[in-house]
Short mmCIF file of C-alpha atoms and ligand atoms in Angstrom, two decimals:
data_model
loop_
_atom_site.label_atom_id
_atom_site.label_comp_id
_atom_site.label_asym_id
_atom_site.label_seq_id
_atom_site.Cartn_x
_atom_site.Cartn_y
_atom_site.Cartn_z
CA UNK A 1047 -34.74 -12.67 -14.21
CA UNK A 1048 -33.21 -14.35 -11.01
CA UNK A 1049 -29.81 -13.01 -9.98
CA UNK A 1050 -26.78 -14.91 -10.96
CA UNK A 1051 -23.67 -13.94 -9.08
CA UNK A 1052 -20.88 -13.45 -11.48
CA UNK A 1053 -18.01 -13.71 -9.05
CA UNK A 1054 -16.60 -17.52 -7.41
CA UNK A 1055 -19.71 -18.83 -7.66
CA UNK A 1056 -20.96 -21.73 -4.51
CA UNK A 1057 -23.04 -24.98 -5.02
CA UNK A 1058 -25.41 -22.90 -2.46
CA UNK A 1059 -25.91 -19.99 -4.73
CA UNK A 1060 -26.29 -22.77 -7.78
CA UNK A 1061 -29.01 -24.35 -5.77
CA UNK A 1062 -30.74 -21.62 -4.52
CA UNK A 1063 -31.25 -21.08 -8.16
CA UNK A 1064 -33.38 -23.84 -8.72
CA UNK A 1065 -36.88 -23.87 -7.31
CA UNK A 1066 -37.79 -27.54 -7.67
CA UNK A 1067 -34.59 -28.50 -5.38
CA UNK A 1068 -35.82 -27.07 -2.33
CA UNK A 1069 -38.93 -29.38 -2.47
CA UNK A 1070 -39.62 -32.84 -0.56
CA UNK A 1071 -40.59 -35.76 -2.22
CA UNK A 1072 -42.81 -38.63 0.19
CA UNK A 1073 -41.89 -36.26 2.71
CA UNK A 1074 -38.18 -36.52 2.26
CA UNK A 1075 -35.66 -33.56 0.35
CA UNK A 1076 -35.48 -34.11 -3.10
CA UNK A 1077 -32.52 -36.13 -4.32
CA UNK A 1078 -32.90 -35.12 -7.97
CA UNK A 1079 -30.18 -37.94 -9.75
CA UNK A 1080 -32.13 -38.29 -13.68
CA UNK A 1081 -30.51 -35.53 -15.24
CA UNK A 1082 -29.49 -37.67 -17.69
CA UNK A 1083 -33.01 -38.06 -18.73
CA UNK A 1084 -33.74 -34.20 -18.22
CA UNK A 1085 -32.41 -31.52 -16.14
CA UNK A 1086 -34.17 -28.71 -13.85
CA UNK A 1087 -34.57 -25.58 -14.43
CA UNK A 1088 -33.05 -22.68 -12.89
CA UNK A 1089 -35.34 -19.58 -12.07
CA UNK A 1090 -33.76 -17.48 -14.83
CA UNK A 1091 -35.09 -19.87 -17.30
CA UNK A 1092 -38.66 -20.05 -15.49
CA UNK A 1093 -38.90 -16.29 -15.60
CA UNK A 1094 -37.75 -16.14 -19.37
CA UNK A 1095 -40.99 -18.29 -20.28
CA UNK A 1096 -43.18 -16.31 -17.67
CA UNK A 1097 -41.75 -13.16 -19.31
CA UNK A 1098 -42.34 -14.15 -22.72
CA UNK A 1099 -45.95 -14.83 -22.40
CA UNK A 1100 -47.20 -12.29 -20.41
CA UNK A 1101 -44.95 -9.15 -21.88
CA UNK A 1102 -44.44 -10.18 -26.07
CA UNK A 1103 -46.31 -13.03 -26.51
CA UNK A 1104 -46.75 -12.90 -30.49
CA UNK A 1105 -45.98 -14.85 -33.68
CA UNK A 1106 -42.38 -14.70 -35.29
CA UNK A 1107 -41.22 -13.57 -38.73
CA UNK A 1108 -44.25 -12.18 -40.24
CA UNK A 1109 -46.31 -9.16 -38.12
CA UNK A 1110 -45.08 -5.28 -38.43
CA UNK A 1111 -46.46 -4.72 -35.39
CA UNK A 1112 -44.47 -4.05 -31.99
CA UNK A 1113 -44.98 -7.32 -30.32
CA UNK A 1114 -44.11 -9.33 -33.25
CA UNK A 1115 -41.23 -7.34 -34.18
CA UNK A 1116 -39.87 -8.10 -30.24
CA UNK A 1117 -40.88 -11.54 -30.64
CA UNK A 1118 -38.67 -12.37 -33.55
CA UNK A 1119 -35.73 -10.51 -31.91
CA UNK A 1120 -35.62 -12.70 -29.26
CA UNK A 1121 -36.22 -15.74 -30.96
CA UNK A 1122 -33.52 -14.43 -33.46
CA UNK A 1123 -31.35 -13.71 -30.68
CA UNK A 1124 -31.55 -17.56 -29.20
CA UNK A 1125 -30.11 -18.52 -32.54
CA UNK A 1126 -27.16 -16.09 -31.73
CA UNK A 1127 -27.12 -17.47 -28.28
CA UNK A 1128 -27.03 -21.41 -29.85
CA UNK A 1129 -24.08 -20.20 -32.27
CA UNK A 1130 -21.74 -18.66 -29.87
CA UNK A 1131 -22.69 -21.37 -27.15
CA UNK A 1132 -20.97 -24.01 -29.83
CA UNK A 1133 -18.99 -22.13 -31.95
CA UNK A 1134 -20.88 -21.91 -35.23
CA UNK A 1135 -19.83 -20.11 -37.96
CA UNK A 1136 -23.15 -18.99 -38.97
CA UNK A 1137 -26.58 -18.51 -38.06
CA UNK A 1138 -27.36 -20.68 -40.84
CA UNK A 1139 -26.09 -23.35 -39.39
CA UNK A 1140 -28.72 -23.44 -36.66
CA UNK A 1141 -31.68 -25.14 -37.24
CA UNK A 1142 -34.44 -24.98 -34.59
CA UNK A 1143 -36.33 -28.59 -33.96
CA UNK A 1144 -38.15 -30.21 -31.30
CA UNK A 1145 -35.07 -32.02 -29.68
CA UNK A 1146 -32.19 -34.54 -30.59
CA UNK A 1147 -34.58 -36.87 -31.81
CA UNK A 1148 -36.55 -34.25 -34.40
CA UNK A 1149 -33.13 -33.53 -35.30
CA UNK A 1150 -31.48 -36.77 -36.08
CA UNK A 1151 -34.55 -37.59 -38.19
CA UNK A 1152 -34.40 -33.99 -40.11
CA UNK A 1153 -31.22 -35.43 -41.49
CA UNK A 1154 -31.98 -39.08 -42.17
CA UNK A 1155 -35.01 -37.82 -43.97
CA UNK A 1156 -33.49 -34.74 -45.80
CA UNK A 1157 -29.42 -35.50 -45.92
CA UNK A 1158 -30.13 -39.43 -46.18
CA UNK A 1159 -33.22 -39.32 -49.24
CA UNK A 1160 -30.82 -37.49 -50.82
CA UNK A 1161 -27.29 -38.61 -50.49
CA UNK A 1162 -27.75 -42.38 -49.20
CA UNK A 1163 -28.75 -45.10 -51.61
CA UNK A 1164 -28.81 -49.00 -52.52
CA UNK A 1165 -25.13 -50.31 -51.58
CA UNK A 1166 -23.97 -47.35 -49.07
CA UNK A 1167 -23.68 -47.86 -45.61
CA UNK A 1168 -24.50 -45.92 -42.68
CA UNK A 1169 -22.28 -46.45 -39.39
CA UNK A 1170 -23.27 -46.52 -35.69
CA UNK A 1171 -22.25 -47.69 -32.46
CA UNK A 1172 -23.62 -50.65 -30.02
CA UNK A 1173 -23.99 -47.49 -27.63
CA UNK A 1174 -26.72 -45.31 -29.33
CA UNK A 1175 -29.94 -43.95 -27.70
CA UNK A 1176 -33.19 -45.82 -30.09
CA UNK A 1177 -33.32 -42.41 -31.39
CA UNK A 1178 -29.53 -42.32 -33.52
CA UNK A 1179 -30.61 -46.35 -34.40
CA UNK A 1180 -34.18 -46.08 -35.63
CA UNK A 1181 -34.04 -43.42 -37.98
CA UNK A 1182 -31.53 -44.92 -40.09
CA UNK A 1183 -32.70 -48.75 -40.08
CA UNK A 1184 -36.01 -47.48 -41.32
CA UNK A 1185 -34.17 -45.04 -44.06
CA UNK A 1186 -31.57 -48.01 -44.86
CA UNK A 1187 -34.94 -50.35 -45.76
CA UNK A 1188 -36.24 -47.55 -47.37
CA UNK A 1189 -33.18 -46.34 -49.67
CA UNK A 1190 -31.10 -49.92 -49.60
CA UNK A 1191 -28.30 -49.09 -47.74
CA UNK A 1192 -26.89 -51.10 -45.08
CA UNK A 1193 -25.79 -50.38 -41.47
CA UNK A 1194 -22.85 -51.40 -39.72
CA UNK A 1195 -22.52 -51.13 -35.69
CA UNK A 1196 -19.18 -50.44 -34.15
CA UNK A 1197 -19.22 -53.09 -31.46
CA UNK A 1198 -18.05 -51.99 -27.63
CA UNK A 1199 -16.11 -53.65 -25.37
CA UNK A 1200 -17.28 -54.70 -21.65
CA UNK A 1201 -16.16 -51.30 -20.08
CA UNK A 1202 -18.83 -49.47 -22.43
CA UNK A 1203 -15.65 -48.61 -25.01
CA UNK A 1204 -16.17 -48.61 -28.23
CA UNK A 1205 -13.83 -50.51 -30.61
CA UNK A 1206 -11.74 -47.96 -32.76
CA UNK A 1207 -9.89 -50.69 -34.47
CA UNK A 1208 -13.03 -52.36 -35.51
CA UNK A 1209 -14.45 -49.15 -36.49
CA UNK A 1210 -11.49 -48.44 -39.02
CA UNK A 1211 -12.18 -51.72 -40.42
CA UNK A 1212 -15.99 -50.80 -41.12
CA UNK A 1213 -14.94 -47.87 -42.73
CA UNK A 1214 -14.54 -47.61 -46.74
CA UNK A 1215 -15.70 -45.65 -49.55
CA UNK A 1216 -19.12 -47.20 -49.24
CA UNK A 1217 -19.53 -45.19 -46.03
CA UNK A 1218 -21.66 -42.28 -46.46
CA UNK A 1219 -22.44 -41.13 -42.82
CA UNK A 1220 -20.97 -41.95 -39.53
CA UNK A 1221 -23.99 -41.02 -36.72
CA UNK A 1222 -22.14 -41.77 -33.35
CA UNK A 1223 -23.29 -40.65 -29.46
CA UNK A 1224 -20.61 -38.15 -28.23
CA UNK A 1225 -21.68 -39.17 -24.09
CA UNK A 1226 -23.34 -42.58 -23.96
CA UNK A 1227 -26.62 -41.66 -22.15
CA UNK A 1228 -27.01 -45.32 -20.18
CA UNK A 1229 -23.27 -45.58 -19.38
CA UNK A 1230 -21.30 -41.82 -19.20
CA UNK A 1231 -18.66 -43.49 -21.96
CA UNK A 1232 -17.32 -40.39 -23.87
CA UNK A 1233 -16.29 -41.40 -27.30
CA UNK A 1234 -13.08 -40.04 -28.59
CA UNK A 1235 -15.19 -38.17 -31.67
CA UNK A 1236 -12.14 -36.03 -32.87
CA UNK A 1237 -10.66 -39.25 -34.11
CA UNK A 1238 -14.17 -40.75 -35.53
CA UNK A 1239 -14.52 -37.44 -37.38
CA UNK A 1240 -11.35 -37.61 -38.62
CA UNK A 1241 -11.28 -41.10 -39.95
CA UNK A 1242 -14.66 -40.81 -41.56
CA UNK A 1243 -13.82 -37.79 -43.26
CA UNK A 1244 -10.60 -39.73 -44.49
CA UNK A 1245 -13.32 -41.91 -46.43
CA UNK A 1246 -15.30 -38.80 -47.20
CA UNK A 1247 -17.86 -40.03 -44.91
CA UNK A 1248 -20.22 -37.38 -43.04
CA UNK A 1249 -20.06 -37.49 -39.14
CA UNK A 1250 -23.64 -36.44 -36.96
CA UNK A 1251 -22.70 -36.27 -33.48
CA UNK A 1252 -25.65 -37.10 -30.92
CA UNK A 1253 -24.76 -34.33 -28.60
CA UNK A 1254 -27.89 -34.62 -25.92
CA UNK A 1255 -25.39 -35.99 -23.25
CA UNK A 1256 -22.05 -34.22 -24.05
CA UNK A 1257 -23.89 -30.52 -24.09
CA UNK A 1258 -25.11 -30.13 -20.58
CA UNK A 1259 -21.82 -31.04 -19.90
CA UNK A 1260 -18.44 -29.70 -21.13
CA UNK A 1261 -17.65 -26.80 -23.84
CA UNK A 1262 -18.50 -28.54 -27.32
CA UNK A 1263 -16.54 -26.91 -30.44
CA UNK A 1264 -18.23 -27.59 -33.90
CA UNK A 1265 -15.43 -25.77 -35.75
CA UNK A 1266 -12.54 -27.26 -33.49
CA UNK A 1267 -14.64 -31.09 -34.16
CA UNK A 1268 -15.23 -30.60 -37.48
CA UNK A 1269 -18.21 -32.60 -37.51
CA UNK A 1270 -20.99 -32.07 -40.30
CA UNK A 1271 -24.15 -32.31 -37.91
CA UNK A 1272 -24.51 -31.84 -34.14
CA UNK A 1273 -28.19 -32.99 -32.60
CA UNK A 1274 -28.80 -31.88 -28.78
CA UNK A 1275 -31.99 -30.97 -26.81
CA UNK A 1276 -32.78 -27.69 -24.40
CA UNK A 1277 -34.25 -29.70 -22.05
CA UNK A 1278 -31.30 -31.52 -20.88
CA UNK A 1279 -29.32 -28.00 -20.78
CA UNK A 1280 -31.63 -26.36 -17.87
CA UNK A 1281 -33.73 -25.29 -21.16
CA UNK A 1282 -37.55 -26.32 -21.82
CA UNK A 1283 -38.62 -29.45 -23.37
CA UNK A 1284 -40.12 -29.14 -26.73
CA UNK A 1285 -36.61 -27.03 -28.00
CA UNK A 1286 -33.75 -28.53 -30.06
CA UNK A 1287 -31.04 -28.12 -32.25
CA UNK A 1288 -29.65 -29.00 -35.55
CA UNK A 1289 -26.49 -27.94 -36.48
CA UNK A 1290 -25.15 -28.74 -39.70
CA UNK A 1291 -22.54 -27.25 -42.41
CA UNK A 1292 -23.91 -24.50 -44.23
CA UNK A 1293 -23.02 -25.89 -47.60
CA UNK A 1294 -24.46 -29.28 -46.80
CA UNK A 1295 -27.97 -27.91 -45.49
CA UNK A 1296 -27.91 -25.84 -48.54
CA UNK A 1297 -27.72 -29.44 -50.51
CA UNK A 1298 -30.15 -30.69 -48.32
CA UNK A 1299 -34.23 -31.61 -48.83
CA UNK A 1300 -36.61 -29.67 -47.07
CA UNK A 1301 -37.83 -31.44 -44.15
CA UNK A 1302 -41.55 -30.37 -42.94
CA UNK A 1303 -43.80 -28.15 -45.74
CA UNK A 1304 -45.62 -25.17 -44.51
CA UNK A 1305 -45.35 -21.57 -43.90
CA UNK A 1306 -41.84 -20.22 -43.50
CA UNK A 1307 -40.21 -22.72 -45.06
CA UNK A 1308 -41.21 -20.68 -48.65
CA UNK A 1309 -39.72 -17.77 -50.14
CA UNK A 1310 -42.53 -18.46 -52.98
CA UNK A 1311 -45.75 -20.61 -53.51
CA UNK A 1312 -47.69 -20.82 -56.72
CA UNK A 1313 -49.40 -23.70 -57.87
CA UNK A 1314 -46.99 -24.59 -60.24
CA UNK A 1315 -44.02 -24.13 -58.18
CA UNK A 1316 -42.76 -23.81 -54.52
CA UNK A 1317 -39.43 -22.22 -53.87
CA UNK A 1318 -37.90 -22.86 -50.57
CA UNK A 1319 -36.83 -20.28 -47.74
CA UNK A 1320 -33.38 -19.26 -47.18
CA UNK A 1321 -31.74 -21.12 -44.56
CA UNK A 1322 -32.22 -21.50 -41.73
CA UNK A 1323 -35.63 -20.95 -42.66
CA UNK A 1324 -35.81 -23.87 -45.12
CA UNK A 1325 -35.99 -26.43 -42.29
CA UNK A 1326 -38.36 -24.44 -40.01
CA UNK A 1327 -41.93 -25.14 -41.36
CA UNK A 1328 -44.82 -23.82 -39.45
CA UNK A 1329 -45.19 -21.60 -35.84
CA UNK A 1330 -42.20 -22.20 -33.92
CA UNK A 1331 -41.77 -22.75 -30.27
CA UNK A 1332 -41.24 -18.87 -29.84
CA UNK A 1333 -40.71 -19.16 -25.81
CA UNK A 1334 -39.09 -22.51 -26.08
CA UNK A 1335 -36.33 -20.41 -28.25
CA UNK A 1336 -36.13 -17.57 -26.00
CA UNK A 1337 -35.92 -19.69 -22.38
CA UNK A 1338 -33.23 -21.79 -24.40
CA UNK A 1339 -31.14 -18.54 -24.80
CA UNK A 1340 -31.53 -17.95 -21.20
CA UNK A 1341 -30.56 -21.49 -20.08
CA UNK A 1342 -27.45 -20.48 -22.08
CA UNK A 1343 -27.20 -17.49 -20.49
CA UNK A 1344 -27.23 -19.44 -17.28
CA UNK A 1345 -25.10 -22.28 -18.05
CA UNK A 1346 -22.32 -19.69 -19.02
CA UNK A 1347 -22.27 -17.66 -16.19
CA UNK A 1348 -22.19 -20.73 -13.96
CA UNK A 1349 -19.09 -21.34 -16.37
CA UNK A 1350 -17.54 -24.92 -17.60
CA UNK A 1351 -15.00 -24.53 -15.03
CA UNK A 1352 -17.36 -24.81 -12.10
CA UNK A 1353 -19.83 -27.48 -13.93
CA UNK A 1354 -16.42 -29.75 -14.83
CA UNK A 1355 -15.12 -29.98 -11.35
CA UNK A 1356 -18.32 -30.54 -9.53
CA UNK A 1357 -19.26 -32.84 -12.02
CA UNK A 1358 -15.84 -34.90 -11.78
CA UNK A 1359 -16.24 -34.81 -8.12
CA UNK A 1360 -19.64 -36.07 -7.76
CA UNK A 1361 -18.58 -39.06 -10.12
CA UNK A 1362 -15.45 -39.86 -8.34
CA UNK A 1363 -16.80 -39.97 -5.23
CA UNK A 1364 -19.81 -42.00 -5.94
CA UNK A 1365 -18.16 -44.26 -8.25
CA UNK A 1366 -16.05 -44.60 -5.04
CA UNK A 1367 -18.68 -44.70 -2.79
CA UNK A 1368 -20.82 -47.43 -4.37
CA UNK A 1369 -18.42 -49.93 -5.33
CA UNK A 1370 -18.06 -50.32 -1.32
CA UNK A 1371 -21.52 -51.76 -1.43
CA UNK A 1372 -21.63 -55.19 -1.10
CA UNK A 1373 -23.12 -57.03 -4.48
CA UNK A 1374 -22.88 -53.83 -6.37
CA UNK A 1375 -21.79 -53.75 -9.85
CA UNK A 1376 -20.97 -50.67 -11.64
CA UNK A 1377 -21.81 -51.33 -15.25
CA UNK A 1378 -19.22 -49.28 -17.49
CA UNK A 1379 -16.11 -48.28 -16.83
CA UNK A 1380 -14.92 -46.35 -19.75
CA UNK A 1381 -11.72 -44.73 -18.55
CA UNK A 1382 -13.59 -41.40 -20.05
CA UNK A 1383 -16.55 -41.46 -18.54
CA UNK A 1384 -19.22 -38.59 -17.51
CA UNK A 1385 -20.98 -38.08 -14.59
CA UNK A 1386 -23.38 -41.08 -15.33
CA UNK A 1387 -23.12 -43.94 -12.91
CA UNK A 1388 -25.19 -47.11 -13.88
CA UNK A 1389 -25.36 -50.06 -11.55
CA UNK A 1390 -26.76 -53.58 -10.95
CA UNK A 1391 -27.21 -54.57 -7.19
CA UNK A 1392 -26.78 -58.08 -6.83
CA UNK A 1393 -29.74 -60.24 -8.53
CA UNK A 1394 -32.66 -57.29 -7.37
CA UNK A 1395 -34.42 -55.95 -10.14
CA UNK A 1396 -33.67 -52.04 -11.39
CA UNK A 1397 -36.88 -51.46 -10.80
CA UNK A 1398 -37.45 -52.83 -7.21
CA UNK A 1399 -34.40 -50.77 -5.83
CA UNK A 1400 -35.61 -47.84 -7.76
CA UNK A 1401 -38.95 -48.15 -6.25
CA UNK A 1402 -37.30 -48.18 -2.25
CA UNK A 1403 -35.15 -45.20 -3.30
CA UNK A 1404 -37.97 -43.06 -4.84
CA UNK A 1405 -39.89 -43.38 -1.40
CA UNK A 1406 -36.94 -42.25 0.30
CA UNK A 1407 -37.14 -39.06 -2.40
CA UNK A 1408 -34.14 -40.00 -4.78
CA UNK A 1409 -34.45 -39.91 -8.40
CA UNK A 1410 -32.86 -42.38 -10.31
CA UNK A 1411 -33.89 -44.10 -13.87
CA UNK A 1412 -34.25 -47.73 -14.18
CA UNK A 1413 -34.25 -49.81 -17.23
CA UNK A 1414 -32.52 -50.36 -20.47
CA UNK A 1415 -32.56 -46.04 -21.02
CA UNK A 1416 -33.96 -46.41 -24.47
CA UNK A 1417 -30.36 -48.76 -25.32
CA UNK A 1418 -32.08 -52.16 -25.94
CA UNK A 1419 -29.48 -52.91 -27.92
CA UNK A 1420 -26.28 -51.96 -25.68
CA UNK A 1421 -28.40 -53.69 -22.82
CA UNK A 1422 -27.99 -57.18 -24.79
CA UNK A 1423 -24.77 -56.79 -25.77
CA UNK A 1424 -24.02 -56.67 -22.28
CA UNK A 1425 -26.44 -59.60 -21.50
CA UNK A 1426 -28.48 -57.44 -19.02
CA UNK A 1427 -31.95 -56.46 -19.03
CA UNK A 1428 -31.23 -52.52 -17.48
CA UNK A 1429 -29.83 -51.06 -14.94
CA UNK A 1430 -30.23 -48.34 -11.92
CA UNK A 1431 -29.06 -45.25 -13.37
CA UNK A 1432 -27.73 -42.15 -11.61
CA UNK A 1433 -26.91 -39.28 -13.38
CA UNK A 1434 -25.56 -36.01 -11.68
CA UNK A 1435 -25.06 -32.62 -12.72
CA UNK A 1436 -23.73 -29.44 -11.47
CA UNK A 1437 -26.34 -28.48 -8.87
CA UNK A 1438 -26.46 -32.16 -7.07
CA UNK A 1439 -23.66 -32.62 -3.85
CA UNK A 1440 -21.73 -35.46 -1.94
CA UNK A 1441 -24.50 -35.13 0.33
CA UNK A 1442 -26.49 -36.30 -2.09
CA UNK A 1443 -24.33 -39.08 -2.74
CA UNK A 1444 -24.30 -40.33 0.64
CA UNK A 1445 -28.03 -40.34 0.82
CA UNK A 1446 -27.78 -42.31 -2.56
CA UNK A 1447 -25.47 -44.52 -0.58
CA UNK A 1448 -27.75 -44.82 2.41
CA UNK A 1449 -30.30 -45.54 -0.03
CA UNK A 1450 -29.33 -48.16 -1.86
CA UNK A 1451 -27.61 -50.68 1.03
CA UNK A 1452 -31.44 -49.91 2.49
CA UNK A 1453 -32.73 -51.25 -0.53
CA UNK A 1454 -29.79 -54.08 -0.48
CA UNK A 1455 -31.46 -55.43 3.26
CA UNK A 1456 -34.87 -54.87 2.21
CA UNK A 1457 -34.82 -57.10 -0.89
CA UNK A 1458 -32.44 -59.65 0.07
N1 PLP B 2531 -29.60 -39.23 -27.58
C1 PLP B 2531 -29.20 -39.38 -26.32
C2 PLP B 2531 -27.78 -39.78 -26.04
C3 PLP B 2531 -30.07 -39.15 -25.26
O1 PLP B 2531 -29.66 -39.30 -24.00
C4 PLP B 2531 -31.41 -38.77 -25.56
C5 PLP B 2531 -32.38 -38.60 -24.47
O2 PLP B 2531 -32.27 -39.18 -23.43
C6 PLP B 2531 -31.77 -38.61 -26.90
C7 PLP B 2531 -30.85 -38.86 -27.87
C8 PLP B 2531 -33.15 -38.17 -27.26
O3 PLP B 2531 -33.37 -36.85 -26.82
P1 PLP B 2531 -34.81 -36.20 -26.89
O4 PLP B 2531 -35.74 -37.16 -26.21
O5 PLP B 2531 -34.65 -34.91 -26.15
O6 PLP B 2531 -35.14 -36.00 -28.32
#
């Protein structure tokens, strides 16, 4: 495990951490600007995997020996890690999937089969990621329901007013992104929750953007399901999270059939695995868990009060910094926005100014960011997309800057 200094921590420590950052790209430094998309990975985590495989490699839940018996302490311990990372109540409460979008579909298939039927109605926003809008249009065909999308105004805001008015008894689930992935908006979710639960509506929060990001609270929120992924948290890929209410899981269908997900199997009858066993069918991703406990690890150490500042930094200056470019439009405004800063320059193409700035080694993502549907509301095809994080600096930014009025004289 890599050193991480406990006391006043430095963005030169915090990148010293991370391998990947000291590497050139078409022989320039790496300006790493997609976290949005995924983060890196700090050292710690790298050696957690490492670790794993070549000192306890062995399957979970089920061998007396010593290797399994470590095995399924650690793995056990990441679900400690998950619970006191958001404030669980329970272990039970934390389901291990294969990231945000595993997760949202665990509960449209095993919440919504259940509890959502012909006539109810199933509210999102114009905002959501494809993966918080396809699950539930292909489970509102299925069951009969119906779903209703809180519409946004042009900052990237979404309409609270209008969202009161969708609400009524009718409305069995409220599935809303906490961070808008394309355009940094942060929803004001502690009023959602609380005017869905008004209606007895449950609330899923998409968490994959709001995570990485600040502290997140599920007691404090109060909201019935949170969905995030590791690998946007300086955790592997292939490593998610369900949270969910005890007593609603408990209610819950099983999700995937297999091994662990039993307590019993006999041909005439199946009982299911205590939770949070019930929703875990199969080998899990034993070093995905563990290197997710160590990304926590990480993340905490660093501590929210170093990630928050550079992180409001970095977007205040480049927010600053790019609206001085001639032709460039930032596209959403929210006045509570994250450290997400999506752009149009001129009439160029996403793409085409993506293109200049990877051969000058910047990162950014270009397109609609898997929000066809936000995209058109805002009558654009995509955008240029860059997303910072704790580890990136001004300097950074200014290269960004460089960058793109490069790309403005080369295309125009
Ligand atoms: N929701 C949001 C807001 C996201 O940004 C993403 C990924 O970009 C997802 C869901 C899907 O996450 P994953 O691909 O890790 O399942």
């Amino acid at each position: 495990m890599s050193e991480i200094s406990t006391s006043p921590i430095t963005i030169e420590q915090v990148r010293a951490d991370f391998p990947i950052l000291s590497r050139e790209v078409n022989g320039r430094s790496l300006v790493y600007f997609d976290n949005a998309a995924t983060s890196q990975k700090p050292r710690y985590v790298l050696n957690a995997i490492e670790d794993y495989y070549k000192k306890i490699n062995a399957n979970v839940h089920r061998g007396v020996h010593h290797l399994s018996q470590r095995a399924t302490d650690e793995y056990e311990e990441a679900r400690e890690a998950v619970k006191r990372f958001i404030n669980a109540k329970s272990i039970k409460e934390i389901n291990f999937t294969k990231g945000t979008t595993e997760s949202i579909n665990l509960v449209a298939h095993s919440f919504g089969r259940k509890f959502i039927g012909k006539g109810d109605e199933i509210i999102i926003s114009t905002l959501e990621h494809h993966s918080n809008i396809v699950p539930w249009q292909i489970l509102c065909e299925e069951v009969g329901a119906t779903l209703k999308i809180i519409p946004v105004n042009e900052k990237g805001e979404i309409d609270i007013d209008a969202y009161e008015n969708l609400l009524s008894e009718k409305t069995k689930l409220v599935s809303i992104v906490y961070i808008s992935n394309s355009l940094g908006t942060i929803n004001p979710v502690n009023a959602i929750i609380e005017k869905a639960h008004e209606v007895g509506a449950k609330v899923l929060l998409d968490g994959a953007q709001a995570i990485p990001h600040q502290a997140v609270n599920v007691q404090a929120l109060d909201c019935d399901f949170l969905a995030f992924s590791s690998h946007k948290m300086c955790g592997p890929t292939g490593m998610g999270i369900l949270y969910g209410k005890e007593n609603i899981l408990e209610e819950m269908l099983p999700y995937q059939a297999g091994g662990e997900m039993i307590k019993e199997v006999t041909f005439e009858k199946t009982t299911y695995n205590a939770l949070p066993f019930k929703f875990e069918a199969g080998t899990p991703n034993i070093a995905g868990g563990i290197a997710l406990m160590a990304a926590i690890e990480y993340l905490e150490k660093v501590g929210w009060e170093f990630i928050e500042n550079q992180e409001q930094m970095l977007l205040d200056y480049a927010t600053q910094q790019l609206s001085n470019i001639e032709g460039l439009r930032i596209v959403g405004t929210a006045e509570n926005k994250a450290s997400v800063v999506s752009f149009l320059l001129g009439d160029h193409h996403p793409y085409d100014v993506g293109v200049i700035l990877d051969q000058l080694g910047i990162a950014v993502r270009t397109g609609h960011h898997c929000c066809q549907p936000l995209m058109k509301r805002l009558g654009i095809e995509g955008t240029c997309r860059a997303s910072f994080t704790f580890y990136n600096t001004k300097e950074e930014i200014d290269a960004l800057v460089k960058g793109v009025e490069r790309a403005n004289r080369m295309l125009s």
